[in-house]
Each structure stands twice: as C-alpha cells, then as structure tokens.
PDB file of N, CA and C in Angstrom:
ATOM      1  N   MET N1175       1.099  -1.500  -0.233  1.00  0.00           N
ATOM      2  CA  MET N1175       0.355   0.034  -0.061  1.00  0.00           C
ATOM      3  C   MET N1175       0.974   1.317   0.266  1.00  0.00           C
ATOM      4  N   ILE N1176       1.846   1.162   0.764  1.00  0.00           N
ATOM      5  CA  ILE N1176       2.737   2.585   0.726  1.00  0.00           C
ATOM      6  C   ILE N1176       3.506   2.428  -0.367  1.00  0.00           C
ATOM      7  N   ALA N1177       3.672   1.873  -1.414  1.00  0.00           N
ATOM      8  CA  ALA N1177       4.462   2.071  -2.196  1.00  0.00           C
ATOM      9  C   ALA N1177       3.639   2.052  -3.440  1.00  0.00           C
ATOM     10  N   LEU N1178       2.418   1.795  -3.765  1.00  0.00           N
ATOM     11  CA  LEU N1178       1.566   2.319  -4.111  1.00  0.00           C
ATOM     12  C   LEU N1178       1.058   4.208  -4.192  1.00  0.00           C
ATOM     13  N   ILE N1179       1.345   4.618  -3.011  1.00  0.00           N
ATOM     14  CA  ILE N1179       0.696   5.811  -2.703  1.00  0.00           C
ATOM     15  C   ILE N1179       2.313   6.422  -3.033  1.00  0.00           C
ATOM     16  N   GLY N1180       3.256   5.763  -2.494  1.00  0.00           N
ATOM     17  CA  GLY N1180       4.641   6.690  -3.581  1.00  0.00           C
ATOM     18  C   GLY N1180       4.869   6.620  -4.787  1.00  0.00           C
ATOM     19  N   ILE N1181       4.097   5.653  -5.616  1.00  0.00           N
ATOM     20  CA  ILE N1181       4.126   6.042  -6.764  1.00  0.00           C
ATOM     21  C   ILE N1181       2.913   6.761  -7.338  1.00  0.00           C
ATOM     22  N   ALA N1182       2.049   6.627  -6.610  1.00  0.00           N
ATOM     23  CA  ALA N1182       0.796   7.862  -7.189  1.00  0.00           C
ATOM     24  C   ALA N1182       1.448   9.177  -7.110  1.00  0.00           C
ATOM     25  N   LEU N1183       2.079   9.275  -6.166  1.00  0.00           N
ATOM     26  CA  LEU N1183       2.499  10.679  -5.592  1.00  0.00           C
ATOM     27  C   LEU N1183       3.698  11.069  -7.010  1.00  0.00           C
ATOM     28  N   GLY N1184       4.637   9.874  -7.341  1.00  0.00           N
ATOM     29  CA  GLY N1184       5.559  10.248  -7.801  1.00  0.00           C
ATOM     30  C   GLY N1184       5.355  10.736  -9.308  1.00  0.00           C
ATOM     31  N   LEU N1185       3.804   9.959 -10.023  1.00  0.00           N
ATOM     32  CA  LEU N1185       3.581  10.492 -10.953  1.00  0.00           C
ATOM     33  C   LEU N1185       2.794  11.854 -11.204  1.00  0.00           C
ATOM     34  N   CYS N1186       1.956  12.123  -9.929  1.00  0.00           N
ATOM     35  CA  CYS N1186       1.583  13.274  -9.440  1.00  0.00           C
ATOM     36  C   CYS N1186       2.569  14.646  -9.943  1.00  0.00           C
ATOM     37  N   ALA N1187       3.778  14.337  -9.269  1.00  0.00           N
ATOM     38  CA  ALA N1187       4.867  15.764  -9.628  1.00  0.00           C
ATOM     39  C   ALA N1187       5.201  15.617 -10.758  1.00  0.00           C
ATOM     40  N   TRP N1188       5.334  14.226 -11.770  1.00  0.00           N
ATOM     41  CA  TRP N1188       5.458  14.028 -13.001  1.00  0.00           C
ATOM     42  C   TRP N1188       4.637  14.612 -13.914  1.00  0.00           C
ATOM     43  N   LYS N1189       3.284  14.005 -13.666  1.00  0.00           N
ATOM     44  CA  LYS N1189       2.526  15.019 -14.478  1.00  0.00           C
ATOM     45  C   LYS N1189       1.682  16.189 -14.376  1.00  0.00           C
ATOM     46  N   LEU N1190       1.719  16.385 -13.173  1.00  0.00           N
ATOM     47  CA  LEU N1190       0.989  17.719 -13.139  1.00  0.00           C
ATOM     48  C   LEU N1190       1.625  18.794 -12.978  1.00  0.00           C
ATOM     49  N   PRO N1191       0.944  20.091 -13.278  1.00  0.00           N
ATOM     50  CA  PRO N1191       1.177  21.357 -13.100  1.00  0.00           C
ATOM     51  C   PRO N1191       1.862  21.904 -12.024  1.00  0.00           C
ATOM     52  N   SER N1192       2.894  22.978 -11.903  1.00  0.00           N
ATOM     53  CA  SER N1192       3.030  23.144 -10.386  1.00  0.00           C
ATOM     54  C   SER N1192       1.648  23.549  -9.679  1.00  0.00           C
ATOM     55  N   ALA N1193       0.802  24.144  -9.723  1.00  0.00           N
ATOM     56  CA  ALA N1193      -0.012  24.722  -8.939  1.00  0.00           C
ATOM     57  C   ALA N1193      -0.794  23.714  -8.218  1.00  0.00           C
ATOM     58  N   ARG N1194      -1.325  22.530  -8.979  1.00  0.00           N
ATOM     59  CA  ARG N1194      -1.534  21.489  -8.642  1.00  0.00           C
ATOM     60  C   ARG N1194      -0.742  20.418  -7.600  1.00  0.00           C
ATOM     61  N   ILE N1195       0.667  20.462  -8.285  1.00  0.00           N
ATOM     62  CA  ILE N1195       1.633  19.623  -7.178  1.00  0.00           C
ATOM     63  C   ILE N1195       1.391  20.401  -5.792  1.00  0.00           C
ATOM     64  N   ARG N1196       1.531  22.108  -5.729  1.00  0.00           N
ATOM     65  CA  ARG N1196       1.216  22.623  -4.765  1.00  0.00           C
ATOM     66  C   ARG N1196       0.022  22.402  -3.431  1.00  0.00           C
ATOM     67  N   ASP N1197      -1.503  22.278  -4.546  1.00  0.00           N
ATOM     68  CA  ASP N1197      -2.564  21.523  -4.182  1.00  0.00           C
ATOM     69  C   ASP N1197      -2.047  19.761  -3.422  1.00  0.00           C
ATOM     70  N   VAL N1198      -1.474  19.107  -3.612  1.00  0.00           N
ATOM     71  CA  VAL N1198      -1.198  17.993  -3.639  1.00  0.00           C
ATOM     72  C   VAL N1198      -0.470  17.705  -2.411  1.00  0.00           C
ATOM     73  N   TYR N1199       0.319  18.977  -2.537  1.00  0.00           N
ATOM     74  CA  TYR N1199       1.814  18.972  -1.306  1.00  0.00           C
ATOM     75  C   TYR N1199       0.653  19.437   0.275  1.00  0.00           C
ATOM     76  N   THR N1200      -0.718  20.570  -0.127  1.00  0.00           N
ATOM     77  CA  THR N1200      -0.639  20.866   1.171  1.00  0.00           C
ATOM     78  C   THR N1200      -1.589  19.376   1.525  1.00  0.00           C
ATOM     79  N   CYS N1201      -1.917  19.407   0.599  1.00  0.00           N
ATOM     80  CA  CYS N1201      -2.993  18.001   1.470  1.00  0.00           C
ATOM     81  C   CYS N1201      -2.374  16.972   1.907  1.00  0.00           C
ATOM     82  N   VAL N1202      -1.480  16.364   1.840  1.00  0.00           N
ATOM     83  CA  VAL N1202       0.024  15.883   2.221  1.00  0.00           C
ATOM     84  C   VAL N1202       0.182  16.558   3.735  1.00  0.00           C
ATOM     85  N   ALA N1203       0.524  17.445   3.646  1.00  0.00           N
ATOM     86  CA  ALA N1203       1.361  17.970   4.592  1.00  0.00           C
ATOM     87  C   ALA N1203       0.121  18.227   5.924  1.00  0.00           C
ATOM     88  N   VAL N1204      -1.260  18.770   5.407  1.00  0.00           N
ATOM     89  CA  VAL N1204      -2.157  18.574   6.427  1.00  0.00           C
ATOM     90  C   VAL N1204      -2.706  17.463   6.830  1.00  0.00           C
ATOM     91  N   THR N1205      -2.802  16.269   6.083  1.00  0.00           N
ATOM     92  CA  THR N1205      -2.763  15.087   6.404  1.00  0.00           C
ATOM     93  C   THR N1205      -2.336  14.615   7.756  1.00  0.00           C
ATOM     94  N   THR N1206      -0.907  14.786   7.484  1.00  0.00           N
ATOM     95  CA  THR N1206       0.285  14.619   8.054  1.00  0.00           C
ATOM     96  C   THR N1206       0.349  14.766   9.845  1.00  0.00           C
ATOM     97  N   ALA N1207       0.168  16.145   9.155  1.00  0.00           N
ATOM     98  CA  ALA N1207       0.064  17.306  10.706  1.00  0.00           C
ATOM     99  C   ALA N1207      -1.368  16.839  11.581  1.00  0.00           C
ATOM    100  N   LEU N1208      -2.103  16.496  10.765  1.00  0.00           N
ATOM    101  CA  LEU N1208      -3.717  16.211  12.296  1.00  0.00           C
ATOM    102  C   LEU N1208      -3.251  14.670  12.623  1.00  0.00           C
ATOM    103  N   ASN N1209      -2.821  13.712  11.749  1.00  0.00           N
ATOM    104  CA  ASN N1209      -2.359  12.592  12.033  1.00  0.00           C
ATOM    105  C   ASN N1209      -1.353  12.464  13.101  1.00  0.00           C
ATOM    106  N   ALA N1210      -0.497  13.208  13.417  1.00  0.00           N
ATOM    107  CA  ALA N1210       0.646  13.623  14.010  1.00  0.00           C
ATOM    108  C   ALA N1210       0.446  14.367  15.356  1.00  0.00           C
ATOM    109  N   ILE N1211      -0.103  15.363  15.113  1.00  0.00           N
ATOM    110  CA  ILE N1211      -1.016  16.068  16.092  1.00  0.00           C
ATOM    111  C   ILE N1211      -1.838  15.376  16.985  1.00  0.00           C
ATOM    112  N   THR N1212      -2.839  14.771  16.965  1.00  0.00           N
ATOM    113  CA  THR N1212      -3.848  14.015  16.757  1.00  0.00           C
ATOM    114  C   THR N1212      -3.721  12.239  17.618  1.00  0.00           C
ATOM    115  N   ASN N1213      -2.578  11.821  17.485  1.00  0.00           N
ATOM    116  CA  ASN N1213      -1.216  10.407  17.974  1.00  0.00           C
ATOM    117  C   ASN N1213      -0.819  11.280  19.283  1.00  0.00           C
ATOM    118  N   VAL N1214      -0.359  12.515  19.587  1.00  0.00           N
ATOM    119  CA  VAL N1214       0.314  13.034  20.678  1.00  0.00           C
ATOM    120  C   VAL N1214      -0.189  12.107  22.001  1.00  0.00           C
ATOM    121  N   HIS N1215      -2.027  12.252  21.756  1.00  0.00           N
ATOM    122  CA  HIS N1215      -2.379  11.930  23.303  1.00  0.00           C
ATOM    123  C   HIS N1215      -2.411  10.437  23.317  1.00  0.00           C
ATOM    124  N   ASP N1216      -1.741   9.972  22.536  1.00  0.00           N
ATOM    125  CA  ASP N1216      -1.522   8.142  22.715  1.00  0.00           C
ATOM    126  C   ASP N1216      -0.387   7.951  24.011  1.00  0.00           C
ATOM    127  N   LEU N1217       0.613   9.305  23.654  1.00  0.00           N
ATOM    128  CA  LEU N1217       2.139   9.426  24.691  1.00  0.00           C
ATOM    129  C   LEU N1217       2.001   9.675  25.807  1.00  0.00           C
ATOM    130  N   PHE N1218       0.848  10.200  26.449  1.00  0.00           N
ATOM    131  CA  PHE N1218       0.666  10.414  27.971  1.00  0.00           C
ATOM    132  C   PHE N1218      -0.306   9.463  28.415  1.00  0.00           C
ATOM    133  N   GLY N1219      -0.385   8.113  28.078  1.00  0.00           N
ATOM    134  CA  GLY N1219      -0.869   6.997  28.834  1.00  0.00           C
ATOM    135  C   GLY N1219       0.332   6.305  29.663  1.00  0.00           C
ATOM    136  N   ALA N1220      -0.495   5.435  30.459  1.00  0.00           N
ATOM    137  CA  ALA N1220       0.336   4.781  31.296  1.00  0.00           C
ATOM    138  C   ALA N1220       1.195   3.366  29.761  1.00  0.00           C
ATOM    139  N   ASN N1221       0.264   2.760  29.120  1.00  0.00           N
ATOM    140  CA  ASN N1221       1.245   1.846  28.150  1.00  0.00           C
ATOM    141  C   ASN N1221       0.466   1.500  27.195  1.00  0.00           C
ATOM    142  N   GLN N1222       0.582   1.413  26.199  1.00  0.00           N
ATOM    143  CA  GLN N1222       0.490   1.017  24.827  1.00  0.00           C
ATOM    144  C   GLN N1222       0.024  -0.558  24.415  1.00  0.00           C
ATOM    145  N   MET N1223      -0.835  -0.444  23.497  1.00  0.00           N
ATOM    146  CA  MET N1223      -0.596  -1.913  22.802  1.00  0.00           C
ATOM    147  C   MET N1223       0.448  -1.996  22.040  1.00  0.00           C
ATOM    148  N   VAL N1224       1.207  -3.072  21.379  1.00  0.00           N
ATOM    149  CA  VAL N1224       2.034  -3.336  20.316  1.00  0.00           C
ATOM    150  C   VAL N1224       1.496  -5.223  19.918  1.00  0.00           C
ATOM    151  N   ASN N1225       1.328  -4.744  18.857  1.00  0.00           N
ATOM    152  CA  ASN N1225       0.931  -6.793  18.457  1.00  0.00           C
ATOM    153  C   ASN N1225       0.323  -7.665  19.511  1.00  0.00           C
ATOM    154  N   GLY N1226      -0.557  -6.833  20.726  1.00  0.00           N
ATOM    155  CA  GLY N1226      -1.302  -7.546  21.355  1.00  0.00           C
ATOM    156  C   GLY N1226      -0.584  -7.571  22.631  1.00  0.00           C
ATOM    157  N   GLN N1227       0.550  -6.826  22.767  1.00  0.00           N
ATOM    158  CA  GLN N1227       1.015  -6.858  24.039  1.00  0.00           C
ATOM    159  C   GLN N1227       1.755  -5.252  24.558  1.00  0.00           C
ATOM    160  N   PRO N1228       1.595  -5.602  26.005  1.00  0.00           N
ATOM    161  CA  PRO N1228       1.782  -4.183  26.674  1.00  0.00           C
ATOM    162  C   PRO N1228       2.882  -3.846  26.638  1.00  0.00           C
ATOM    163  N   SER N1229       2.847  -2.299  26.274  1.00  0.00           N
ATOM    164  CA  SER N1229       4.597  -2.209  25.885  1.00  0.00           C
ATOM    165  C   SER N1229       4.338  -0.453  26.584  1.00  0.00           C
ATOM    166  N   SER N1230       5.422  -0.242  26.816  1.00  0.00           N
ATOM    167  CA  SER N1230       5.922   1.817  27.224  1.00  0.00           C
ATOM    168  C   SER N1230       5.525   2.216  25.762  1.00  0.00           C
ATOM    169  N   THR N1231       4.892   3.919  26.106  1.00  0.00           N
ATOM    170  CA  THR N1231       5.289   4.654  24.980  1.00  0.00           C
ATOM    171  C   THR N1231       6.336   5.350  25.016  1.00  0.00           C
ATOM    172  N   ASP N1232       6.365   5.847  23.949  1.00  0.00           N
ATOM    173  CA  ASP N1232       7.979   6.602  23.978  1.00  0.00           C
ATOM    174  C   ASP N1232       8.082   7.400  24.521  1.00  0.00           C
ATOM    175  N   ALA N1233       7.138   8.417  25.296  1.00  0.00           N
ATOM    176  CA  ALA N1233       7.212   9.308  25.775  1.00  0.00           C
ATOM    177  C   ALA N1233       8.160   8.194  27.616  1.00  0.00           C
ATOM    178  N   HIS N1234       7.663   6.939  27.569  1.00  0.00           N
ATOM    179  CA  HIS N1234       8.198   7.089  29.022  1.00  0.00           C
ATOM    180  C   HIS N1234       9.214   6.331  28.861  1.00  0.00           C
ATOM    181  N   THR N1235       9.819   5.807  27.489  1.00  0.00           N
ATOM    182  CA  THR N1235      11.127   5.282  27.352  1.00  0.00           C
ATOM    183  C   THR N1235      12.179   6.668  27.251  1.00  0.00           C
ATOM    184  N   MET N1236      11.177   7.838  26.530  1.00  0.00           N
ATOM    185  CA  MET N1236      12.694   8.858  26.478  1.00  0.00           C
ATOM    186  C   MET N1236      12.618   8.936  27.950  1.00  0.00           C
ATOM    187  N   ALA N1237      11.935   9.271  29.184  1.00  0.00           N
ATOM    188  CA  ALA N1237      12.061   9.904  30.490  1.00  0.00           C
ATOM    189  C   ALA N1237      12.400   8.504  30.920  1.00  0.00           C
ATOM    190  N   ASP N1238      12.784   7.071  30.921  1.00  0.00           N
ATOM    191  CA  ASP N1238      13.575   6.385  31.521  1.00  0.00           C
ATOM    192  C   ASP N1238      15.305   6.277  30.991  1.00  0.00           C
ATOM    193  N   VAL N1239      15.240   6.894  29.320  1.00  0.00           N
ATOM    194  CA  VAL N1239      16.819   6.750  29.329  1.00  0.00           C
ATOM    195  C   VAL N1239      17.569   8.441  29.244  1.00  0.00           C
ATOM    196  N   ALA N1240      16.675   9.656  29.048  1.00  0.00           N
ATOM    197  CA  ALA N1240      17.169  10.861  28.892  1.00  0.00           C
ATOM    198  C   ALA N1240      16.688  11.121  30.374  1.00  0.00           C
ATOM    199  N   GLY N1241      15.780  10.724  31.274  1.00  0.00           N
ATOM    200  CA  GLY N1241      15.475  11.887  32.294  1.00  0.00           C
ATOM    201  C   GLY N1241      14.115  12.634  32.382  1.00  0.00           C
ATOM    202  N   GLY N1242      13.822  13.341  33.210  1.00  0.00           N
ATOM    203  CA  GLY N1242      12.750  14.068  33.511  1.00  0.00           C
ATOM    204  C   GLY N1242      11.132  13.033  33.156  1.00  0.00           C
ATOM    205  N   PRO N1243       9.982  13.514  33.215  1.00  0.00           N
ATOM    206  CA  PRO N1243       8.954  13.378  33.635  1.00  0.00           C
ATOM    207  C   PRO N1243       8.281  12.895  32.249  1.00  0.00           C
ATOM    208  N   PHE N1244       7.452  11.808  32.158  1.00  0.00           N
ATOM    209  CA  PHE N1244       7.220  11.386  30.421  1.00  0.00           C
ATOM    210  C   PHE N1244       6.291  12.581  30.008  1.00  0.00           C
ATOM    211  N   TRP N1245       5.431  13.503  30.573  1.00  0.00           N
ATOM    212  CA  TRP N1245       4.512  14.113  30.478  1.00  0.00           C
ATOM    213  C   TRP N1245       5.317  15.373  29.571  1.00  0.00           C
ATOM    214  N   PHE N1246       6.588  15.467  30.350  1.00  0.00           N
ATOM    215  CA  PHE N1246       7.735  16.873  29.648  1.00  0.00           C
ATOM    216  C   PHE N1246       7.822  16.459  27.953  1.00  0.00           C
ATOM    217  N   TRP N1247       7.892  14.720  27.983  1.00  0.00           N
ATOM    218  CA  TRP N1247       8.662  14.640  26.257  1.00  0.00           C
ATOM    219  C   TRP N1247       7.398  14.328  25.505  1.00  0.00           C
ATOM    220  N   ALA N1248       5.906  14.177  26.264  1.00  0.00           N
ATOM    221  CA  ALA N1248       4.984  13.888  25.464  1.00  0.00           C
ATOM    222  C   ALA N1248       4.721  16.020  25.169  1.00  0.00           C
ATOM    223  N   VAL N1249       4.538  16.988  25.764  1.00  0.00           N
ATOM    224  CA  VAL N1249       4.807  18.038  25.751  1.00  0.00           C
ATOM    225  C   VAL N1249       4.641  18.973  24.476  1.00  0.00           C
ATOM    226  N   LEU N1250       6.520  17.967  24.933  1.00  0.00           N
ATOM    227  CA  LEU N1250       7.418  18.607  23.720  1.00  0.00           C
ATOM    228  C   LEU N1250       7.582  17.955  22.675  1.00  0.00           C
ATOM    229  N   TRP N1251       6.824  16.544  22.302  1.00  0.00           N
ATOM    230  CA  TRP N1251       6.679  16.657  20.926  1.00  0.00           C
ATOM    231  C   TRP N1251       5.298  16.725  20.168  1.00  0.00           C
ATOM    232  N   LEU N1252       4.101  17.221  21.050  1.00  0.00           N
ATOM    233  CA  LEU N1252       3.108  17.797  20.549  1.00  0.00           C
ATOM    234  C   LEU N1252       3.397  19.177  19.937  1.00  0.00           C
ATOM    235  N   PHE N1253       4.956  19.883  20.717  1.00  0.00           N
ATOM    236  CA  PHE N1253       5.046  21.213  20.419  1.00  0.00           C
ATOM    237  C   PHE N1253       5.769  21.308  19.292  1.00  0.00           C
ATOM    238  N   VAL N1254       6.779  20.086  18.405  1.00  0.00           N
ATOM    239  CA  VAL N1254       7.369  19.901  17.361  1.00  0.00           C
ATOM    240  C   VAL N1254       6.580  19.867  16.979  1.00  0.00           C
ATOM    241  N   ALA N1255       5.249  19.281  17.261  1.00  0.00           N
ATOM    242  CA  ALA N1255       4.328  18.576  15.515  1.00  0.00           C
ATOM    243  C   ALA N1255       3.423  19.714  15.230  1.00  0.00           C
ATOM    244  N   LEU N1256       3.147  20.655  16.327  1.00  0.00           N
ATOM    245  CA  LEU N1256       2.501  21.715  15.957  1.00  0.00           C
ATOM    246  C   LEU N1256       3.278  22.981  15.157  1.00  0.00           C
ATOM    247  N   ILE N1257       4.547  23.132  15.476  1.00  0.00           N
ATOM    248  CA  ILE N1257       5.922  23.369  14.653  1.00  0.00           C
ATOM    249  C   ILE N1257       5.478  23.302  13.415  1.00  0.00           C
ATOM    250  N   MET N1258       5.962  21.655  13.184  1.00  0.00           N
ATOM    251  CA  MET N1258       6.239  21.212  11.744  1.00  0.00           C
ATOM    252  C   MET N1258       4.798  21.265  11.420  1.00  0.00           C
ATOM    253  N   ALA N1259       3.681  21.715  11.395  1.00  0.00           N
ATOM    254  CA  ALA N1259       2.653  21.762  10.947  1.00  0.00           C
ATOM    255  C   ALA N1259       2.114  23.065  10.573  1.00  0.00           C
ATOM    256  N   GLY N1260       2.343  23.508  11.419  1.00  0.00           N
ATOM    257  CA  GLY N1260       2.678  25.228  10.599  1.00  0.00           C
ATOM    258  C   GLY N1260       3.814  25.299   9.723  1.00  0.00           C
ATOM    259  N   GLY N1261       4.346  24.780   9.757  1.00  0.00           N
ATOM    260  CA  GLY N1261       5.812  25.311   9.034  1.00  0.00           C
ATOM    261  C   GLY N1261       5.423  24.340   7.123  1.00  0.00           C
ATOM    262  N   GLY N1262       4.643  23.500   7.741  1.00  0.00           N
ATOM    263  CA  GLY N1262       4.314  22.461   6.119  1.00  0.00           C
ATOM    264  C   GLY N1262       3.797  23.508   5.703  1.00  0.00           C
ATOM    265  N   VAL N1263       2.323  23.241   6.166  1.00  0.00           N
ATOM    266  CA  VAL N1263       1.253  24.271   5.804  1.00  0.00           C
ATOM    267  C   VAL N1263       1.924  25.496   4.822  1.00  0.00           C
ATOM    268  N   GLY N1264       2.456  25.950   6.195  1.00  0.00           N
ATOM    269  CA  GLY N1264       3.381  27.282   5.504  1.00  0.00           C
ATOM    270  C   GLY N1264       4.167  27.445   4.688  1.00  0.00           C
ATOM    271  N   VAL N1265       4.952  26.643   4.163  1.00  0.00           N
ATOM    272  CA  VAL N1265       5.461  26.645   3.292  1.00  0.00           C
ATOM    273  C   VAL N1265       4.523  26.107   1.716  1.00  0.00           C
ATOM    274  N   ALA N1266       3.246  25.359   1.674  1.00  0.00           N
ATOM    275  CA  ALA N1266       2.605  24.878   0.756  1.00  0.00           C
ATOM    276  C   ALA N1266       1.585  26.675   0.456  1.00  0.00           C
ATOM    277  N   GLY N1267       1.563  27.272   0.995  1.00  0.00           N
ATOM    278  CA  GLY N1267       1.148  28.603   0.830  1.00  0.00           C
ATOM    279  C   GLY N1267       1.428  29.135  -0.485  1.00  0.00           C
ATOM    280  N   PRO N1268       0.419  30.342  -1.282  1.00  0.00           N
ATOM    281  CA  PRO N1268       0.964  30.879  -2.473  1.00  0.00           C
ATOM    282  C   PRO N1268       1.929  31.838  -2.109  1.00  0.00           C
TER     283      PRO N1268
END
C-alpha cells in the first residue's frame, strides 16, 4: 500500500502542473500534521498495545533513558508537531 501511494505521488509530481502539485503537497502536509497532532494523546497514557502485547510509550522510554517526567516528553513532541504542521502548511501557501 505504501509503495502504491509513493508511485501515485511520483506520478503526480511528474505529470501535474506546479499549481496542482502545491495542492497535493498541501493535502499531504495537512493530513500528516493532523495525524501527528491527534496521535500525541497516546503518549500521555500509561502503556500502549503493540501486537497485542503491552508496551511503554515513547514518552516513557525517553523519560527512562534521558530523564525527566514522561509528560514533559509528550508535551515537547506536541509542540514540535504543531511547529512542523505550521511550517509545512506555511510552505505550501501561495
């Protein structure tokens, strides 16, 4: 599935005029940004399930490895996601 999406985006880049490429880029940027922002709430949980097995979140792992509370890392990732979302959508503007 990922390969098909990559091929479709490559064909769009090859065949579409630059104004339409900007529209495709904006759609991909907004979709990716919203996905990143909405999935940050998972980092605030105590654990997550991976292949049916309980696992610690990335925020908990960073807290264990680098120190600090897990919520600090989750909030940091939220701010990074917001900054990157704004930057990605800002670059796509006219």
